[in-house]
Coordinates of C-alpha atoms in Angstrom, one line a residue:
X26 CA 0.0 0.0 0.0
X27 CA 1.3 3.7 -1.2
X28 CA 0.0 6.5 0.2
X29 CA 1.5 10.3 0.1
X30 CA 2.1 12.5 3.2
X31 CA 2.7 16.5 3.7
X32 CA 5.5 16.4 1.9
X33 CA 4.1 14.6 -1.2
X34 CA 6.9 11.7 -0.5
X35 CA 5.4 8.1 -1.1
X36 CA 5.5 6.5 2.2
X37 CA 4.9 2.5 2.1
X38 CA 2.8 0.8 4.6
X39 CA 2.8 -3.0 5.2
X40 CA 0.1 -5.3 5.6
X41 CA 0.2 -4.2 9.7
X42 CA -0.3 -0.7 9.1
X43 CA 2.8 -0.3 9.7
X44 CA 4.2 3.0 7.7
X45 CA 7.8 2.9 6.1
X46 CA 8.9 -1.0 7.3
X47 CA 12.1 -0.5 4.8
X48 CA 12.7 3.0 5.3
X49 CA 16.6 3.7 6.5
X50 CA 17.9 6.8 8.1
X51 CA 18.1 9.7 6.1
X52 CA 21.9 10.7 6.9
X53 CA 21.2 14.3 7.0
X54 CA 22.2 15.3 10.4
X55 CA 25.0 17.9 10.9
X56 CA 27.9 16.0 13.0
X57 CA 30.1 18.5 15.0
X58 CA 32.3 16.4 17.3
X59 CA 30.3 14.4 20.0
X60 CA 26.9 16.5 18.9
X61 CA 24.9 16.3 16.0
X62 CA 21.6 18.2 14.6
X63 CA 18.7 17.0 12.9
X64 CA 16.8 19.4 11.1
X65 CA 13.5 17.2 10.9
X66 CA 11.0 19.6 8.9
X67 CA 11.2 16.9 5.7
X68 CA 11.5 13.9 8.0
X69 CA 8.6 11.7 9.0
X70 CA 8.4 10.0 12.6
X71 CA 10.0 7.4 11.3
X72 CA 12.8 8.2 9.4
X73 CA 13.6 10.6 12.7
X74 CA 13.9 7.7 14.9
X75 CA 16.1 5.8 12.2
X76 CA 18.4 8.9 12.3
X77 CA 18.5 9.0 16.2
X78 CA 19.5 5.5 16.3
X79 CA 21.9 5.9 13.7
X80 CA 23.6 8.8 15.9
X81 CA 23.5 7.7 19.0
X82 CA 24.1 3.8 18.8
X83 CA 25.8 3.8 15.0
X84 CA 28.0 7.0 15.2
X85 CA 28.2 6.8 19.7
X86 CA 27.0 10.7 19.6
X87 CA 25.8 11.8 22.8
X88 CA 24.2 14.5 22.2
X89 CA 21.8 15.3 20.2
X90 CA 19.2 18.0 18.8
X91 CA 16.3 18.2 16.8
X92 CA 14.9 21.1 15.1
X93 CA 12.0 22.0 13.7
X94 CA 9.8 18.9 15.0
X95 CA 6.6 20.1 14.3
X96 CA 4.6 18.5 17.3
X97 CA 5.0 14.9 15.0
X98 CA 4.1 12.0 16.9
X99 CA 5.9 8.9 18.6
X100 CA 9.5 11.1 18.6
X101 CA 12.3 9.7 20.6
X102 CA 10.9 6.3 21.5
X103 CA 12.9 3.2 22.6
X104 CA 16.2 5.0 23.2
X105 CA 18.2 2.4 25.0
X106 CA 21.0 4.4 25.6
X107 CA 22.4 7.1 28.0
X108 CA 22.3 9.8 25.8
X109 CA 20.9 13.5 25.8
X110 CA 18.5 14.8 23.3
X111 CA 16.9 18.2 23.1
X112 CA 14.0 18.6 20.9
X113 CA 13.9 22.3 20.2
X114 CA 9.8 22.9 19.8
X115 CA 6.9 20.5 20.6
X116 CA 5.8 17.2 20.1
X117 CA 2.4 15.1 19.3
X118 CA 1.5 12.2 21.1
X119 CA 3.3 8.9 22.7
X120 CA 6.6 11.1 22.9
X121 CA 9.6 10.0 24.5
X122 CA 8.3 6.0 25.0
X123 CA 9.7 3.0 26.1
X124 CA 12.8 5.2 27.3
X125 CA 16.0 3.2 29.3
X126 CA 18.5 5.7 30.2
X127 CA 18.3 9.2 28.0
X128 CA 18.1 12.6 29.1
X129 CA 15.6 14.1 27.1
X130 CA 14.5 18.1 27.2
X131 CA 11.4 19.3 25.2
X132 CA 11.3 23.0 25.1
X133 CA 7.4 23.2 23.8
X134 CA 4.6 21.0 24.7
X135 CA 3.5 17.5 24.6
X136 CA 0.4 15.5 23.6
X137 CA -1.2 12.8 25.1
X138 CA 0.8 9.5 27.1
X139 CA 4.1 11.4 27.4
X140 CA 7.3 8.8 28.6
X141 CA 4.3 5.9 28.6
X142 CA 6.3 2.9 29.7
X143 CA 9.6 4.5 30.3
X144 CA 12.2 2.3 32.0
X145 CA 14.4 4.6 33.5
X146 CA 16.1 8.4 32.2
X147 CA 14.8 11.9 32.7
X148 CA 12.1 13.7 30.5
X149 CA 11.5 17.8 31.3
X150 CA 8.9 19.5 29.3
X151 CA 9.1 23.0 29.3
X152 CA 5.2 23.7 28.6
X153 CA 2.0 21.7 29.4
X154 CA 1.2 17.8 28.7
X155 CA -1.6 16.0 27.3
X156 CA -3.6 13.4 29.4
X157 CA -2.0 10.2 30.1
X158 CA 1.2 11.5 30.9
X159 CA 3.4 9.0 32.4
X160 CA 0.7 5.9 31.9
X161 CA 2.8 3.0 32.9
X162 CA 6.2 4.9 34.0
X163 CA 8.0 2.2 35.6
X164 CA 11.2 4.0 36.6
X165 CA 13.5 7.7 36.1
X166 CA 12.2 11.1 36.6
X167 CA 9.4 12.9 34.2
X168 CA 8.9 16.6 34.7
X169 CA 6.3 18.9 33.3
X170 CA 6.7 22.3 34.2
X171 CA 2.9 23.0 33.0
X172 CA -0.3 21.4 33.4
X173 CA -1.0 18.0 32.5
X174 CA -4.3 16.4 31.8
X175 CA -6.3 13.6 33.0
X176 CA -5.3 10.3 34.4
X177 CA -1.8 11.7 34.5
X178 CA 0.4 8.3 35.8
X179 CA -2.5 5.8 34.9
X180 CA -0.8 2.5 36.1
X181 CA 1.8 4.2 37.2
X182 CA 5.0 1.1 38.2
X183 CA 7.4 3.4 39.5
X184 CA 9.6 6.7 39.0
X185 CA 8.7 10.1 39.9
X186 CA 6.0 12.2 37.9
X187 CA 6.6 16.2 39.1
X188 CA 3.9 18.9 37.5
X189 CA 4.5 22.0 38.1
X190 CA 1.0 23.3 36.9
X191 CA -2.4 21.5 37.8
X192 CA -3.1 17.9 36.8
X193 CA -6.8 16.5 35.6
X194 CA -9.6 14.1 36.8
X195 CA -8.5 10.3 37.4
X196 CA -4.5 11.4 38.2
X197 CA -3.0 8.6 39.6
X198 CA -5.6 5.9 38.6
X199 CA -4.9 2.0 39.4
X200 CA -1.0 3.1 40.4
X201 CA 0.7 0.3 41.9
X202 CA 4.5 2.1 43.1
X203 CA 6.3 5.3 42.8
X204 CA 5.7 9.0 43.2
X205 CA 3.7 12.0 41.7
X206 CA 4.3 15.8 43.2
X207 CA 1.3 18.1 41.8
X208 CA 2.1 21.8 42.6
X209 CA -0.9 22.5 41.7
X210 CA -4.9 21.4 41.9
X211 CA -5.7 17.8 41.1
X212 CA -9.1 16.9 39.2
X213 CA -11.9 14.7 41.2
X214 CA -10.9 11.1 41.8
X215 CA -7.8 11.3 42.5
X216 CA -5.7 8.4 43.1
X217 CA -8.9 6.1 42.6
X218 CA -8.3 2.2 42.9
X219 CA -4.5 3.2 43.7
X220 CA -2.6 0.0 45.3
X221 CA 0.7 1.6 46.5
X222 CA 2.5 4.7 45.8
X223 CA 2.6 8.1 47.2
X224 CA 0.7 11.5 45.5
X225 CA 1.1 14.6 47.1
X226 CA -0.6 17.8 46.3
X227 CA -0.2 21.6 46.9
X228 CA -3.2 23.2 45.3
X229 CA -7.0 21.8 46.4
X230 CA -7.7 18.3 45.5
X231 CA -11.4 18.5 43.8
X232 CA -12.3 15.0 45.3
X233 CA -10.6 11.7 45.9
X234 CA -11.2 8.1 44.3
X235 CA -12.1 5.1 45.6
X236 CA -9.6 3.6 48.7
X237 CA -7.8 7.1 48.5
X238 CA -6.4 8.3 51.6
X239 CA -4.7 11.1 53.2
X240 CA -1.2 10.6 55.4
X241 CA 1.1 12.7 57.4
X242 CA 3.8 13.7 56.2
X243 CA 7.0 12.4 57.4
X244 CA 11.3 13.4 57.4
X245 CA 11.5 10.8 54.4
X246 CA 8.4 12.7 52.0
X247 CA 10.1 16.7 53.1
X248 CA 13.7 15.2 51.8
X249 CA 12.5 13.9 48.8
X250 CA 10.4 17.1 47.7
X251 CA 13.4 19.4 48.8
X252 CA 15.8 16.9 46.3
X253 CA 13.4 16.8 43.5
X254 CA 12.8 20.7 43.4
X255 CA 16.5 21.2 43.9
X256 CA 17.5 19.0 41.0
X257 CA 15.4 20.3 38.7
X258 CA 15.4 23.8 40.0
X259 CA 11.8 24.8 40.5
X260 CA 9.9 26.9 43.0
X261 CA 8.4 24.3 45.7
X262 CA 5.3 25.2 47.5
X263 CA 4.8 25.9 50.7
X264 CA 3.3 23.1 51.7
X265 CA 2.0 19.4 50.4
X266 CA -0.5 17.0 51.7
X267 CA 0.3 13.7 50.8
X268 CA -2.2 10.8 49.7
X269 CA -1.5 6.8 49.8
X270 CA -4.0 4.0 49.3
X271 CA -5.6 3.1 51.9
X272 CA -5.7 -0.9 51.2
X273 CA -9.4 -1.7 51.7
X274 CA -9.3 -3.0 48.0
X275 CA -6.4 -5.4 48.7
X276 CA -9.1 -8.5 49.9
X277 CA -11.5 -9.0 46.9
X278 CA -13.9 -10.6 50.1
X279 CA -14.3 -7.3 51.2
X280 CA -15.2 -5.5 47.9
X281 CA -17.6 -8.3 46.1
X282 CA -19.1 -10.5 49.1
X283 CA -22.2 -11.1 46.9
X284 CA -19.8 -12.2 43.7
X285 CA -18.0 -14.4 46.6
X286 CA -21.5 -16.1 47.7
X287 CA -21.6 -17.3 43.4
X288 CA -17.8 -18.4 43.5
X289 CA -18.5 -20.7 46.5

């Protein structure tokens, strides 16, 4: 199957769907030492990855810079590398996936599911962030210096989400580890059907989900807020309240004793 994109370049799909499966990285990227450019304003999503990969695991470049990305989606996904990539504009959605170990810096905004399934590395956004930000982070940091919208950290595994701005309805929805710091407000139902992990929040908290509790803070939660906000150098609030599960969905006797009376 043929079809033609913005640029009026055939691009080949396979039976999958799958656009450009024999596409090979363009080359064009300007080399200077241990730091290269790609100007990607002719490049599809594809043939952007194919060049990044060339760079960073073909020609060992470290870092890396692209212009001119014109909020295209699925950008810098599965980077297995340490490596440090800044993205000079915004991108579309499912940006920055599947991450293990690079640095990646995105002066504009973001759409939806942002570092979804990230392994480990550090994503800053400059601007705001879709919804599904951080669905499935298992592990690094993911920093939004905006707003992000709902279900922000869906199934969140681990890592640290930080938002600088407000977050939307469902934040923290079914997360089973790691940490999300809202400076701002947080939508209704927060942290519904959470099973571990720790949210905390500076602005108002519209309502909270299902098995959602508050906790007192303790030494360990004030250290790790001071860290986080020193590293990344941002303003910290004043003060945070801080939300964990609180485990009354852990027995499926005590959520479904009518479903139970069936089973037995």
């Amino acid at each position: 199957m043929v079809a033609v994109n913005e640029t009026s370049r055939p691009v080949r799909y396979d039976v999958r769907g799958l656009a450009e499966p024999d596409a090979e990285a363009p080359k064009t990227a300007r080399i200077d030492g241990d730091s290269a450019v790609i100007d990607a304003a002719d490049l599809s999503p594809r043939l952007i990855n194919l060049e990044l990969r060339r760079l960073v695991y073909g020609e060992d470049i470290r870092n890396v810079t692209i212009t001119n990305p014109g909020a295209k989606h699925s950008v810098a996904v599965g980077l297995l590398a340490r490596c440090r990539i800044t993205i000079d504009g915004s991108l579309g959605y499912f940006a920055c996936t599947l991450g293990d170990g690079p640095e990646i810096h995105v002066t504009g905004r973001v759409g939806w599911s942002l570092g979804e399934n990230m392994m480990s590395g550090v994503v800053v956004v400059d601007k705001n962030a879709g919804s599904l930000t951080g669905a499935a982070l298992r592990g690094g940091d993911l920093v939004i210096r905006g707003h992000v919208g709902a279900r922000t950290g869906i199934d969140q595994k681990g890592g640290t989400i930080l938002v600088g701005g407000n977050t939307g309805s469902m934040t923290g929805f079914m997360m089973q580890r790691g940490r999300q710091i809202i400076c701002g407000d947080a939508g209704p139902g927060l942290g519904d059907s959470m099973y571990d992990g720790s949210i905390y929040v500076a602005g108002k908290v519209a309502s909270l989900g299902v098995d959602c509790v508050e906790e007192e803070m303790g030494p360990e939660d004030h250290e790790l807020l001071d860290r986080k906000f020193r590293i990344y150098r941002m303003d910290k609030p004043d003060t945070f309240r801080k939300f964990v599960c609180g485990k009354q969905l852990y027995n499926y006797d005590t959520l479904e004793p009518s479903e139970r009376k069936l089973v037995l």
